[in-house]
PDB file of C-alpha atoms in Angstrom:
ATOM      1  CA  MET A   1     -18.510  25.596 -18.778  1.00  0.00           C
ATOM      2  CA  SER A   2     -19.707  22.034 -18.263  1.00  0.00           C
ATOM      3  CA  ALA A   3     -21.148  20.987 -14.902  1.00  0.00           C
ATOM      4  CA  SER A   4     -19.593  18.085 -13.040  1.00  0.00           C
ATOM      5  CA  VAL A   5     -21.525  15.114 -11.728  1.00  0.00           C
ATOM      6  CA  LEU A   6     -20.158  15.648  -8.208  1.00  0.00           C
ATOM      7  CA  TYR A   7     -20.573  19.396  -7.859  1.00  0.00           C
ATOM      8  CA  ASP A   8     -21.829  22.422  -9.748  1.00  0.00           C
ATOM      9  CA  ALA A   9     -19.233  24.348 -11.678  1.00  0.00           C
ATOM     10  CA  PRO A  10     -18.421  27.634  -9.880  1.00  0.00           C
ATOM     11  CA  GLY A  11     -19.525  30.850 -11.462  1.00  0.00           C
ATOM     12  CA  PRO A  12     -17.364  33.921 -12.152  1.00  0.00           C
ATOM     13  CA  LYS A  13     -17.800  35.330  -8.628  1.00  0.00           C
ATOM     14  CA  ALA A  14     -17.035  31.956  -7.013  1.00  0.00           C
ATOM     15  CA  VAL A  15     -13.896  31.563  -9.140  1.00  0.00           C
ATOM     16  CA  VAL A  16     -12.613  34.971  -8.020  1.00  0.00           C
ATOM     17  CA  ARG A  17     -13.483  34.208  -4.391  1.00  0.00           C
ATOM     18  CA  ASN A  18     -11.705  30.827  -4.506  1.00  0.00           C
ATOM     19  CA  ARG A  19      -8.607  32.449  -5.963  1.00  0.00           C
ATOM     20  CA  ILE A  20      -8.575  35.052  -3.212  1.00  0.00           C
ATOM     21  CA  TYR A  21      -8.918  32.322  -0.577  1.00  0.00           C
ATOM     22  CA  ALA A  22      -6.065  30.369  -2.187  1.00  0.00           C
ATOM     23  CA  VAL A  23      -3.756  33.386  -2.243  1.00  0.00           C
ATOM     24  CA  VAL A  24      -4.579  34.390   1.338  1.00  0.00           C
ATOM     25  CA  GLY A  25      -4.146  30.833   2.592  1.00  0.00           C
ATOM     26  CA  SER A  26      -0.805  30.416   0.795  1.00  0.00           C
ATOM     27  CA  LEU A  27       0.461  33.700   2.195  1.00  0.00           C
ATOM     28  CA  ALA A  28      -0.607  32.681   5.713  1.00  0.00           C
ATOM     29  CA  ILE A  29       1.201  29.338   5.444  1.00  0.00           C
ATOM     30  CA  ALA A  30       4.306  31.022   4.032  1.00  0.00           C
ATOM     31  CA  ALA A  31       4.261  33.576   6.850  1.00  0.00           C
ATOM     32  CA  LEU A  32       3.942  30.821   9.447  1.00  0.00           C
ATOM     33  CA  ILE A  33       6.931  28.977   7.939  1.00  0.00           C
ATOM     34  CA  VAL A  34       9.012  32.163   7.886  1.00  0.00           C
ATOM     35  CA  VAL A  35       8.166  32.956  11.506  1.00  0.00           C
ATOM     36  CA  SER A  36       9.075  29.402  12.568  1.00  0.00           C
ATOM     37  CA  ILE A  37      12.411  29.559  10.726  1.00  0.00           C
ATOM     38  CA  LEU A  38      13.236  32.948  12.248  1.00  0.00           C
ATOM     39  CA  ARG A  39      12.455  31.730  15.772  1.00  0.00           C
ATOM     40  CA  LEU A  40      14.597  28.620  15.286  1.00  0.00           C
ATOM     41  CA  ALA A  41      17.411  30.763  13.906  1.00  0.00           C
ATOM     42  CA  ASP A  42      17.222  33.156  16.881  1.00  0.00           C
ATOM     43  CA  LYS A  43      17.579  30.224  19.281  1.00  0.00           C
ATOM     44  CA  GLY A  44      20.588  28.893  17.366  1.00  0.00           C
ATOM     45  CA  HIS A  45      18.981  25.667  16.114  1.00  0.00           C
ATOM     46  CA  LEU A  46      19.862  26.475  12.497  1.00  0.00           C
ATOM     47  CA  ALA A  47      23.518  27.243  13.140  1.00  0.00           C
ATOM     48  CA  PRO A  48      25.989  25.342  10.926  1.00  0.00           C
ATOM     49  CA  GLU A  49      27.452  23.644  13.991  1.00  0.00           C
ATOM     50  CA  MET A  50      24.113  21.941  14.648  1.00  0.00           C
ATOM     51  CA  TRP A  51      24.251  20.280  11.241  1.00  0.00           C
ATOM     52  CA  ASP A  52      27.953  19.595  11.253  1.00  0.00           C
ATOM     53  CA  ILE A  53      27.503  16.759  13.750  1.00  0.00           C
ATOM     54  CA  PHE A  54      26.293  14.516  10.907  1.00  0.00           C
ATOM     55  CA  ASN A  55      29.762  14.654   9.379  1.00  0.00           C
ATOM     56  CA  TYR A  56      31.111  12.637  12.300  1.00  0.00           C
ATOM     57  CA  ALA A  57      31.810   9.024  11.388  1.00  0.00           C
ATOM     58  CA  GLY A  58      30.356   7.701  14.634  1.00  0.00           C
ATOM     59  CA  ILE A  59      27.000   9.405  14.177  1.00  0.00           C
ATOM     60  CA  ARG A  60      26.813   8.298  10.547  1.00  0.00           C
ATOM     61  CA  GLN A  61      27.519   4.727  11.585  1.00  0.00           C
ATOM     62  CA  ASN A  62      24.816   4.908  14.247  1.00  0.00           C
ATOM     63  CA  ILE A  63      22.285   6.145  11.694  1.00  0.00           C
ATOM     64  CA  ALA A  64      23.278   3.441   9.211  1.00  0.00           C
ATOM     65  CA  ASP A  65      22.888   0.749  11.878  1.00  0.00           C
ATOM     66  CA  ALA A  66      19.496   2.204  12.832  1.00  0.00           C
ATOM     67  CA  VAL A  67      18.307   2.114   9.219  1.00  0.00           C
ATOM     68  CA  LEU A  68      19.378  -1.521   8.950  1.00  0.00           C
ATOM     69  CA  ALA A  69      17.622  -2.389  12.219  1.00  0.00           C
ATOM     70  CA  THR A  70      14.467  -0.621  11.025  1.00  0.00           C
ATOM     71  CA  LEU A  71      14.471  -2.507   7.727  1.00  0.00           C
ATOM     72  CA  LYS A  72      15.004  -5.834   9.520  1.00  0.00           C
ATOM     73  CA  ALA A  73      11.997  -5.281  11.764  1.00  0.00           C
ATOM     74  CA  PHE A  74       9.944  -4.057   8.816  1.00  0.00           C
ATOM     75  CA  GLY A  75      10.868  -7.060   6.665  1.00  0.00           C
ATOM     76  CA  LEU A  76       9.843  -9.510   9.366  1.00  0.00           C
ATOM     77  CA  ALA A  77       6.642  -7.589  10.085  1.00  0.00           C
ATOM     78  CA  ALA A  78       5.738  -7.294   6.388  1.00  0.00           C
ATOM     79  CA  VAL A  79       6.074 -11.039   5.770  1.00  0.00           C
ATOM     80  CA  GLY A  80       4.351 -11.921   9.034  1.00  0.00           C
ATOM     81  CA  SER A  81       1.429  -9.549   8.462  1.00  0.00           C
ATOM     82  CA  LEU A  82       0.817 -10.797   4.922  1.00  0.00           C
ATOM     83  CA  VAL A  83       0.915 -14.465   5.930  1.00  0.00           C
ATOM     84  CA  LEU A  84      -1.301 -13.842   8.951  1.00  0.00           C
ATOM     85  CA  GLY A  85      -3.626 -11.713   6.853  1.00  0.00           C
ATOM     86  CA  VAL A  86      -4.159 -14.519   4.330  1.00  0.00           C
ATOM     87  CA  LEU A  87      -4.842 -17.056   7.093  1.00  0.00           C
ATOM     88  CA  LEU A  88      -7.282 -14.766   8.896  1.00  0.00           C
ATOM     89  CA  ALA A  89      -9.076 -13.802   5.683  1.00  0.00           C
ATOM     90  CA  VAL A  90      -9.546 -17.457   4.722  1.00  0.00           C
ATOM     91  CA  GLY A  91     -10.628 -18.281   8.264  1.00  0.00           C
ATOM     92  CA  ARG A  92     -13.191 -15.499   8.335  1.00  0.00           C
ATOM     93  CA  LEU A  93     -14.664 -16.717   5.036  1.00  0.00           C
ATOM     94  CA  SER A  94     -14.715 -20.343   6.185  1.00  0.00           C
ATOM     95  CA  ASP A  95     -17.940 -22.364   6.136  1.00  0.00           C
ATOM     96  CA  HIS A  96     -17.119 -23.789   9.575  1.00  0.00           C
ATOM     97  CA  LYS A  97     -18.580 -21.554  12.271  1.00  0.00           C
ATOM     98  CA  PRO A  98     -15.917 -22.208  14.974  1.00  0.00           C
ATOM     99  CA  VAL A  99     -13.127 -21.268  12.555  1.00  0.00           C
ATOM    100  CA  ARG A 100     -15.010 -18.182  11.417  1.00  0.00           C
ATOM    101  CA  TRP A 101     -15.747 -17.104  14.996  1.00  0.00           C
ATOM    102  CA  VAL A 102     -12.138 -17.523  16.096  1.00  0.00           C
ATOM    103  CA  ALA A 103     -10.808 -15.527  13.120  1.00  0.00           C
ATOM    104  CA  THR A 104     -13.400 -12.778  13.596  1.00  0.00           C
ATOM    105  CA  THR A 105     -12.696 -12.498  17.339  1.00  0.00           C
ATOM    106  CA  PHE A 106      -8.938 -12.334  16.759  1.00  0.00           C
ATOM    107  CA  ILE A 107      -9.311  -9.620  14.114  1.00  0.00           C
ATOM    108  CA  GLU A 108     -11.706  -7.461  16.102  1.00  0.00           C
ATOM    109  CA  LEU A 109      -9.677  -7.823  19.308  1.00  0.00           C
ATOM    110  CA  PHE A 110      -6.280  -6.791  17.978  1.00  0.00           C
ATOM    111  CA  ARG A 111      -7.681  -4.120  15.684  1.00  0.00           C
ATOM    112  CA  SER A 112      -9.254  -2.492  18.750  1.00  0.00           C
ATOM    113  CA  LEU A 113      -6.102  -2.606  20.881  1.00  0.00           C
ATOM    114  CA  PRO A 114      -3.569   0.216  20.449  1.00  0.00           C
ATOM    115  CA  LEU A 115      -0.504  -1.059  18.636  1.00  0.00           C
ATOM    116  CA  LEU A 116       1.807   0.318  21.317  1.00  0.00           C
ATOM    117  CA  ILE A 117       0.074  -1.789  23.973  1.00  0.00           C
ATOM    118  CA  THR A 118       0.333  -4.901  21.816  1.00  0.00           C
ATOM    119  CA  ILE A 119       4.051  -4.426  21.237  1.00  0.00           C
ATOM    120  CA  TYR A 120       4.748  -3.725  24.884  1.00  0.00           C
ATOM    121  CA  ALA A 121       2.657  -6.689  26.073  1.00  0.00           C
ATOM    122  CA  ILE A 122       4.448  -9.108  23.739  1.00  0.00           C
ATOM    123  CA  TRP A 123       7.828  -7.741  24.835  1.00  0.00           C
ATOM    124  CA  VAL A 124       7.098  -7.946  28.565  1.00  0.00           C
ATOM    125  CA  GLY A 125       5.203 -11.217  28.488  1.00  0.00           C
ATOM    126  CA  PHE A 126       7.110 -13.339  25.965  1.00  0.00           C
ATOM    127  CA  LEU A 127      10.157 -11.757  24.311  1.00  0.00           C
ATOM    128  CA  THR A 128      11.853  -9.600  26.916  1.00  0.00           C
ATOM    129  CA  ASP A 129      15.341 -10.432  25.651  1.00  0.00           C
ATOM    130  CA  TYR A 130      14.429 -10.173  21.955  1.00  0.00           C
ATOM    131  CA  SER A 131      13.198  -6.672  21.265  1.00  0.00           C
ATOM    132  CA  MET A 132      13.391  -7.010  17.482  1.00  0.00           C
ATOM    133  CA  TRP A 133      11.153 -10.089  17.468  1.00  0.00           C
ATOM    134  CA  ALA A 134       8.761  -8.440  19.923  1.00  0.00           C
ATOM    135  CA  LEU A 135       8.438  -5.411  17.652  1.00  0.00           C
ATOM    136  CA  ALA A 136       8.020  -7.576  14.549  1.00  0.00           C
ATOM    137  CA  ALA A 137       5.428  -9.779  16.269  1.00  0.00           C
ATOM    138  CA  GLY A 138       3.377  -6.806  17.448  1.00  0.00           C
ATOM    139  CA  LEU A 139       3.435  -5.217  14.025  1.00  0.00           C
ATOM    140  CA  SER A 140       2.552  -8.549  12.386  1.00  0.00           C
ATOM    141  CA  VAL A 141      -0.454  -9.107  14.638  1.00  0.00           C
ATOM    142  CA  TYR A 142      -1.966  -5.662  14.190  1.00  0.00           C
ATOM    143  CA  ASN A 143      -1.233  -5.187  10.502  1.00  0.00           C
ATOM    144  CA  GLY A 144      -2.144  -8.814   9.774  1.00  0.00           C
ATOM    145  CA  CYS A 145      -5.654  -8.089  11.041  1.00  0.00           C
ATOM    146  CA  VAL A 146      -5.882  -5.042   8.787  1.00  0.00           C
ATOM    147  CA  GLN A 147      -4.529  -6.960   5.789  1.00  0.00           C
ATOM    148  CA  ALA A 148      -7.084  -9.716   6.464  1.00  0.00           C
ATOM    149  CA  GLU A 149      -9.933  -7.243   6.106  1.00  0.00           C
ATOM    150  CA  VAL A 150      -8.385  -5.845   2.939  1.00  0.00           C
ATOM    151  CA  LEU A 151      -8.078  -9.312   1.416  1.00  0.00           C
ATOM    152  CA  ARG A 152     -11.594 -10.247   2.509  1.00  0.00           C
ATOM    153  CA  ALA A 153     -12.962  -7.181   0.751  1.00  0.00           C
ATOM    154  CA  GLY A 154     -10.978  -8.101  -2.369  1.00  0.00           C
ATOM    155  CA  ILE A 155     -12.283 -11.674  -2.335  1.00  0.00           C
ATOM    156  CA  ASN A 156     -15.876 -10.501  -1.910  1.00  0.00           C
ATOM    157  CA  SER A 157     -15.433  -8.112  -4.843  1.00  0.00           C
ATOM    158  CA  VAL A 158     -14.716 -10.975  -7.255  1.00  0.00           C
ATOM    159  CA  PRO A 159     -17.877 -11.756  -9.266  1.00  0.00           C
ATOM    160  CA  LYS A 160     -19.752 -14.773  -7.901  1.00  0.00           C
ATOM    161  CA  GLY A 161     -19.957 -16.305 -11.342  1.00  0.00           C
ATOM    162  CA  GLN A 162     -16.262 -17.110 -11.340  1.00  0.00           C
ATOM    163  CA  SER A 163     -16.403 -19.218  -8.180  1.00  0.00           C
ATOM    164  CA  GLU A 164     -19.616 -20.866  -9.361  1.00  0.00           C
ATOM    165  CA  ALA A 165     -17.981 -21.747 -12.672  1.00  0.00           C
ATOM    166  CA  ALA A 166     -14.971 -23.167 -10.832  1.00  0.00           C
ATOM    167  CA  TYR A 167     -17.210 -25.328  -8.644  1.00  0.00           C
ATOM    168  CA  ALA A 168     -19.069 -26.479 -11.760  1.00  0.00           C
ATOM    169  CA  LEU A 169     -15.742 -27.698 -13.157  1.00  0.00           C
ATOM    170  CA  GLY A 170     -15.279 -29.888 -10.094  1.00  0.00           C
ATOM    171  CA  MET A 171     -12.726 -27.758  -8.235  1.00  0.00           C
ATOM    172  CA  SER A 172     -12.583 -27.956  -4.454  1.00  0.00           C
ATOM    173  CA  LYS A 173     -13.016 -24.905  -2.222  1.00  0.00           C
ATOM    174  CA  THR A 174      -9.280 -24.822  -1.538  1.00  0.00           C
ATOM    175  CA  GLN A 175      -8.526 -24.816  -5.265  1.00  0.00           C
ATOM    176  CA  VAL A 176     -11.111 -22.096  -5.894  1.00  0.00           C
ATOM    177  CA  MET A 177      -9.649 -19.950  -3.117  1.00  0.00           C
ATOM    178  CA  THR A 178      -5.991 -20.382  -4.099  1.00  0.00           C
ATOM    179  CA  THR A 179      -6.287 -20.300  -7.890  1.00  0.00           C
ATOM    180  CA  VAL A 180      -9.349 -18.181  -8.614  1.00  0.00           C
ATOM    181  CA  LEU A 181     -10.299 -15.849  -5.775  1.00  0.00           C
ATOM    182  CA  MET A 182      -7.080 -15.026  -3.920  1.00  0.00           C
ATOM    183  CA  PRO A 183      -4.957 -14.008  -6.974  1.00  0.00           C
ATOM    184  CA  GLN A 184      -7.667 -11.630  -8.172  1.00  0.00           C
ATOM    185  CA  ALA A 185      -8.169 -10.225  -4.672  1.00  0.00           C
ATOM    186  CA  VAL A 186      -4.443  -9.532  -4.273  1.00  0.00           C
ATOM    187  CA  ARG A 187      -4.269  -7.888  -7.692  1.00  0.00           C
ATOM    188  CA  SER A 188      -7.298  -5.659  -7.127  1.00  0.00           C
ATOM    189  CA  MET A 189      -6.306  -4.670  -3.581  1.00  0.00           C
ATOM    190  CA  LEU A 190      -2.577  -4.295  -4.220  1.00  0.00           C
ATOM    191  CA  PRO A 191      -2.536  -0.483  -3.745  1.00  0.00           C
ATOM    192  CA  THR A 192      -4.249  -0.827  -0.368  1.00  0.00           C
ATOM    193  CA  ILE A 193      -1.930  -3.657   0.665  1.00  0.00           C
ATOM    194  CA  ILE A 194       1.144  -1.593  -0.180  1.00  0.00           C
ATOM    195  CA  SER A 195      -0.301   1.431   1.617  1.00  0.00           C
ATOM    196  CA  GLN A 196      -0.659  -0.664   4.746  1.00  0.00           C
ATOM    197  CA  LEU A 197       2.941  -1.833   4.346  1.00  0.00           C
ATOM    198  CA  VAL A 198       4.002   1.820   4.306  1.00  0.00           C
ATOM    199  CA  VAL A 199       2.113   2.254   7.581  1.00  0.00           C
ATOM    200  CA  THR A 200       3.956  -0.797   8.915  1.00  0.00           C
ATOM    201  CA  LEU A 201       7.277   0.785   7.990  1.00  0.00           C
ATOM    202  CA  LYS A 202       6.413   3.976   9.849  1.00  0.00           C
ATOM    203  CA  ASP A 203       5.101   2.050  12.851  1.00  0.00           C
ATOM    204  CA  THR A 204       8.551   0.558  13.413  1.00  0.00           C
ATOM    205  CA  SER A 205       9.261   3.851  15.196  1.00  0.00           C
ATOM    206  CA  LEU A 206       7.210   2.478  18.103  1.00  0.00           C
ATOM    207  CA  GLY A 207      10.147   0.211  18.870  1.00  0.00           C
ATOM    208  CA  PHE A 208      11.579   2.964  21.055  1.00  0.00           C
ATOM    209  CA  ILE A 209       9.168   1.915  23.828  1.00  0.00           C
ATOM    210  CA  ILE A 210      10.959  -1.456  24.113  1.00  0.00           C
ATOM    211  CA  LEU A 211      14.439   0.075  23.607  1.00  0.00           C
ATOM    212  CA  TYR A 212      14.892  -1.392  20.134  1.00  0.00           C
ATOM    213  CA  PRO A 213      17.645   0.587  18.339  1.00  0.00           C
ATOM    214  CA  GLU A 214      15.612   1.672  15.326  1.00  0.00           C
ATOM    215  CA  LEU A 215      15.711   5.133  13.754  1.00  0.00           C
ATOM    216  CA  LEU A 216      13.609   6.999  16.289  1.00  0.00           C
ATOM    217  CA  GLN A 217      15.437   5.512  19.272  1.00  0.00           C
ATOM    218  CA  THR A 218      18.793   6.309  17.665  1.00  0.00           C
ATOM    219  CA  ALA A 219      17.666   9.865  16.916  1.00  0.00           C
ATOM    220  CA  ARG A 220      16.639  10.347  20.522  1.00  0.00           C
ATOM    221  CA  LEU A 221      20.011   9.097  21.737  1.00  0.00           C
ATOM    222  CA  ILE A 222      21.934  11.294  19.300  1.00  0.00           C
ATOM    223  CA  ALA A 223      19.971  14.418  20.164  1.00  0.00           C
ATOM    224  CA  SER A 224      20.132  13.891  23.927  1.00  0.00           C
ATOM    225  CA  ASN A 225      23.797  12.870  24.141  1.00  0.00           C
ATOM    226  CA  THR A 226      25.332  15.404  21.756  1.00  0.00           C
ATOM    227  CA  GLN A 227      25.664  18.995  22.939  1.00  0.00           C
ATOM    228  CA  VAL A 228      26.566  21.839  20.573  1.00  0.00           C
ATOM    229  CA  ASN A 229      26.989  25.440  21.770  1.00  0.00           C
ATOM    230  CA  GLY A 230      25.257  24.559  25.013  1.00  0.00           C
ATOM    231  CA  GLN A 231      22.202  23.189  23.216  1.00  0.00           C
ATOM    232  CA  TYR A 232      20.974  19.786  22.093  1.00  0.00           C
ATOM    233  CA  PRO A 233      20.474  19.397  18.319  1.00  0.00           C
ATOM    234  CA  TYR A 234      16.886  18.188  18.402  1.00  0.00           C
ATOM    235  CA  VAL A 235      15.751  20.183  15.382  1.00  0.00           C
ATOM    236  CA  SER A 236      18.532  19.086  13.030  1.00  0.00           C
ATOM    237  CA  THR A 237      18.212  15.471  14.183  1.00  0.00           C
ATOM    238  CA  ILE A 238      14.457  15.458  13.626  1.00  0.00           C
ATOM    239  CA  VAL A 239      14.881  16.927  10.146  1.00  0.00           C
ATOM    240  CA  VAL A 240      17.531  14.387   9.116  1.00  0.00           C
ATOM    241  CA  ILE A 241      15.756  11.340  10.550  1.00  0.00           C
ATOM    242  CA  GLY A 242      12.395  12.517   9.192  1.00  0.00           C
ATOM    243  CA  THR A 243      13.930  12.876   5.737  1.00  0.00           C
ATOM    244  CA  ILE A 244      15.214   9.289   5.947  1.00  0.00           C
ATOM    245  CA  TYR A 245      11.731   8.048   6.868  1.00  0.00           C
ATOM    246  CA  ILE A 246      10.192   9.969   3.967  1.00  0.00           C
ATOM    247  CA  ALA A 247      12.775   8.585   1.540  1.00  0.00           C
ATOM    248  CA  MET A 248      12.138   4.987   2.619  1.00  0.00           C
ATOM    249  CA  CYS A 249       8.364   5.397   2.347  1.00  0.00           C
ATOM    250  CA  LEU A 250       8.670   6.974  -1.105  1.00  0.00           C
ATOM    251  CA  LEU A 251      10.898   4.131  -2.278  1.00  0.00           C
ATOM    252  CA  LEU A 252       8.374   1.579  -1.021  1.00  0.00           C
ATOM    253  CA  SER A 253       5.545   3.431  -2.755  1.00  0.00           C
ATOM    254  CA  ALA A 254       7.558   3.568  -5.990  1.00  0.00           C
ATOM    255  CA  LEU A 255       8.200  -0.171  -5.719  1.00  0.00           C
ATOM    256  CA  ALA A 256       4.467  -0.750  -5.262  1.00  0.00           C
ATOM    257  CA  THR A 257       3.660   1.325  -8.327  1.00  0.00           C
ATOM    258  CA  TRP A 258       6.194  -0.619 -10.385  1.00  0.00           C
ATOM    259  CA  ILE A 259       4.792  -3.965  -9.209  1.00  0.00           C
ATOM    260  CA  GLU A 260       1.250  -2.844  -9.978  1.00  0.00           C
ATOM    261  CA  LYS A 261       2.130  -1.716 -13.508  1.00  0.00           C
ATOM    262  CA  ARG A 262       4.108  -4.879 -14.143  1.00  0.00           C
ATOM    263  CA  GLY A 263       1.218  -7.030 -12.949  1.00  0.00           C
ATOM    264  CA  ARG A 264      -1.140  -5.409 -15.440  1.00  0.00           C
ATOM    265  CA  ARG A 265       0.947  -6.468 -18.407  1.00  0.00           C
ATOM    266  CA  ALA A 266      -0.250  -9.516 -20.324  1.00  0.00           C
ATOM    267  CA  LYS A 267       2.605 -12.003 -20.371  1.00  0.00           C
ATOM    268  CA  THR A 268       0.771 -15.227 -21.064  1.00  0.00           C
ATOM    269  CA  GLY A 269       2.812 -16.015 -24.148  1.00  0.00           C
ATOM    270  CA  ILE A 270      -0.316 -17.224 -25.990  1.00  0.00           C
ATOM    271  CA  LYS A 271      -0.440 -16.047 -29.555  1.00  0.00           C
ATOM    272  CA  VAL A 272      -3.676 -14.536 -30.726  1.00  0.00           C
ATOM    273  CA  ALA A 273      -5.371 -16.685 -33.372  1.00  0.00           C
ATOM    274  CA  PRO A 274      -5.734 -15.025 -36.775  1.00  0.00           C
ATOM    275  CA  GLY A 275      -9.152 -13.863 -37.802  1.00  0.00           C
ATOM    276  CA  VAL A 276     -11.365 -16.355 -39.651  1.00  0.00           C
ATOM    277  CA  GLN A 277     -11.644 -15.461 -43.341  1.00  0.00           C
ATOM    278  CA  THR A 278     -15.062 -15.616 -44.938  1.00  0.00           C
ATOM    279  CA  ALA A 279     -15.248 -18.335 -47.587  1.00  0.00           C
ATOM    280  CA  THR A 280     -16.296 -17.099 -51.025  1.00  0.00           C
ATOM    281  CA  ILE A 281     -18.745 -19.079 -53.131  1.00  0.00           C
ATOM    282  CA  PRO A 282     -17.208 -19.949 -56.483  1.00  0.00           C
ATOM    283  CA  THR A 283     -18.989 -18.906 -59.640  1.00  0.00           C
ATOM    284  CA  VAL A 284     -21.127 -21.525 -61.316  1.00  0.00           C
ATOM    285  CA  GLY A 285     -20.157 -21.641 -64.931  1.00  0.00           C
ATOM    286  CA  ALA A 286     -21.974 -24.837 -65.996  1.00  0.00           C
ATOM    287  CA  VAL A 287     -25.453 -23.351 -65.697  1.00  0.00           C
ATOM    288  CA  PRO A 288     -26.017 -20.494 -68.098  1.00  0.00           C
ATOM    289  CA  GLY A 289     -27.748 -17.457 -66.691  1.00  0.00           C
ATOM    290  CA  VAL A 290     -26.753 -18.073 -63.061  1.00  0.00           C
ATOM    291  CA  ASP A 291     -25.371 -14.942 -61.444  1.00  0.00           C
ATOM    292  CA  ALA A 292     -21.872 -15.104 -59.955  1.00  0.00           C
ATOM    293  CA  GLY A 293     -23.214 -13.712 -56.643  1.00  0.00           C
ATOM    294  CA  GLY A 294     -24.511 -17.189 -55.718  1.00  0.00           C
ATOM    295  CA  ALA A 295     -27.918 -18.526 -54.855  1.00  0.00           C
ATOM    296  CA  GLY A 296     -30.343 -16.232 -53.123  1.00  0.00           C
ATOM    297  CA  GLY A 297     -28.717 -13.137 -54.655  1.00  0.00           C
ATOM    298  CA  ALA A 298     -30.332 -10.837 -57.155  1.00  0.00           C
ATOM    299  CA  GLY A 299     -29.810 -12.074 -60.692  1.00  0.00           C
ATOM    300  CA  PRO A 300     -29.572 -10.106 -63.919  1.00  0.00           C
ATOM    301  CA  ALA A 301     -32.225  -7.625 -64.758  1.00  0.00           C
ATOM    302  CA  ASP A 302     -33.980 -10.105 -67.069  1.00  0.00           C
ATOM    303  CA  GLY A 303     -33.874 -12.954 -64.518  1.00  0.00           C
ATOM    304  CA  GLY A 304     -36.902 -14.872 -63.274  1.00  0.00           C
ATOM    305  CA  ALA A 305     -38.543 -14.893 -59.904  1.00  0.00           C
ATOM    306  CA  GLY A 306     -36.782 -16.139 -56.800  1.00  0.00           C
ATOM    307  CA  GLY A 307     -33.541 -14.363 -57.678  1.00  0.00           C
ATOM    308  CA  THR A 308     -32.044 -17.456 -59.379  1.00  0.00           C
ATOM    309  CA  GLY A 309     -31.124 -15.576 -62.497  1.00  0.00           C
ATOM    310  CA  VAL A 310     -32.364 -18.369 -64.864  1.00  0.00           C
ATOM    311  CA  THR A 311     -33.853 -17.089 -68.115  1.00  0.00           C
ATOM    312  CA  GLY A 312     -37.478 -17.655 -68.833  1.00  0.00           C
ATOM    313  CA  ASN A 313     -36.996 -19.685 -72.028  1.00  0.00           C
TER     314      ASN A 313
END
């Protein structure tokens, strides 16, 4: 059994103990799930009538409209956060101190504020009649600050020799940033960027605080306005809406994986030059006694000194 660099390989007793812990923990989790299901069933939350409400055309249309509203806010926030993130990252790496101070202050300020407060403040102060734009603006500001730090880390991870070589070729700082540093930073930090976009998609649920009709707000309205058997279908609504959120996040993650794999492919279209063949020295037939291996090689057994292969007579 080979030892790992990070930890020592467990011995026979530790392996048995870990297996026991795994079995006991799995049984405890399974028991907790069973108890929860039984309690929900006793209270009637798992009755077929609670799930049958999603066969109504009106409720389906409300959910479809909520999904579309969620994707609209997410699309605006995704574009806004990426654009703002690039601007803030460039500003924080600027050689001009006022620009760098402004970008740093903006990033630290809105990263410290809770996102819910930012969204609510923008809605109350500027966009009271436009809840979608208020939600998108709040998400863009907060996630743009996070994306700026991600891009800054990616730019700093690029070897210094590349920027120095670009400056030696006479490129300006703008050209170095846009053609050398930024593309490599985006490519290296793409998984983190996409992960933050997934967070942005989930954070659209905060739109309920400004009455934007996204998925969570629609779920709350469905569960509180629909009564089945004297009860409100909160459990079934949460399960259905939560499944929709999970599906959208998984699709976005799959798209990110596809983009990352596609970006790693070499599609330059430049053909690789064939290998250079070693030139052979032709045999010298005019001088008797010269070996075909060429000058400097070992001649025949009866050759003279220096390896020329010329006979002594």
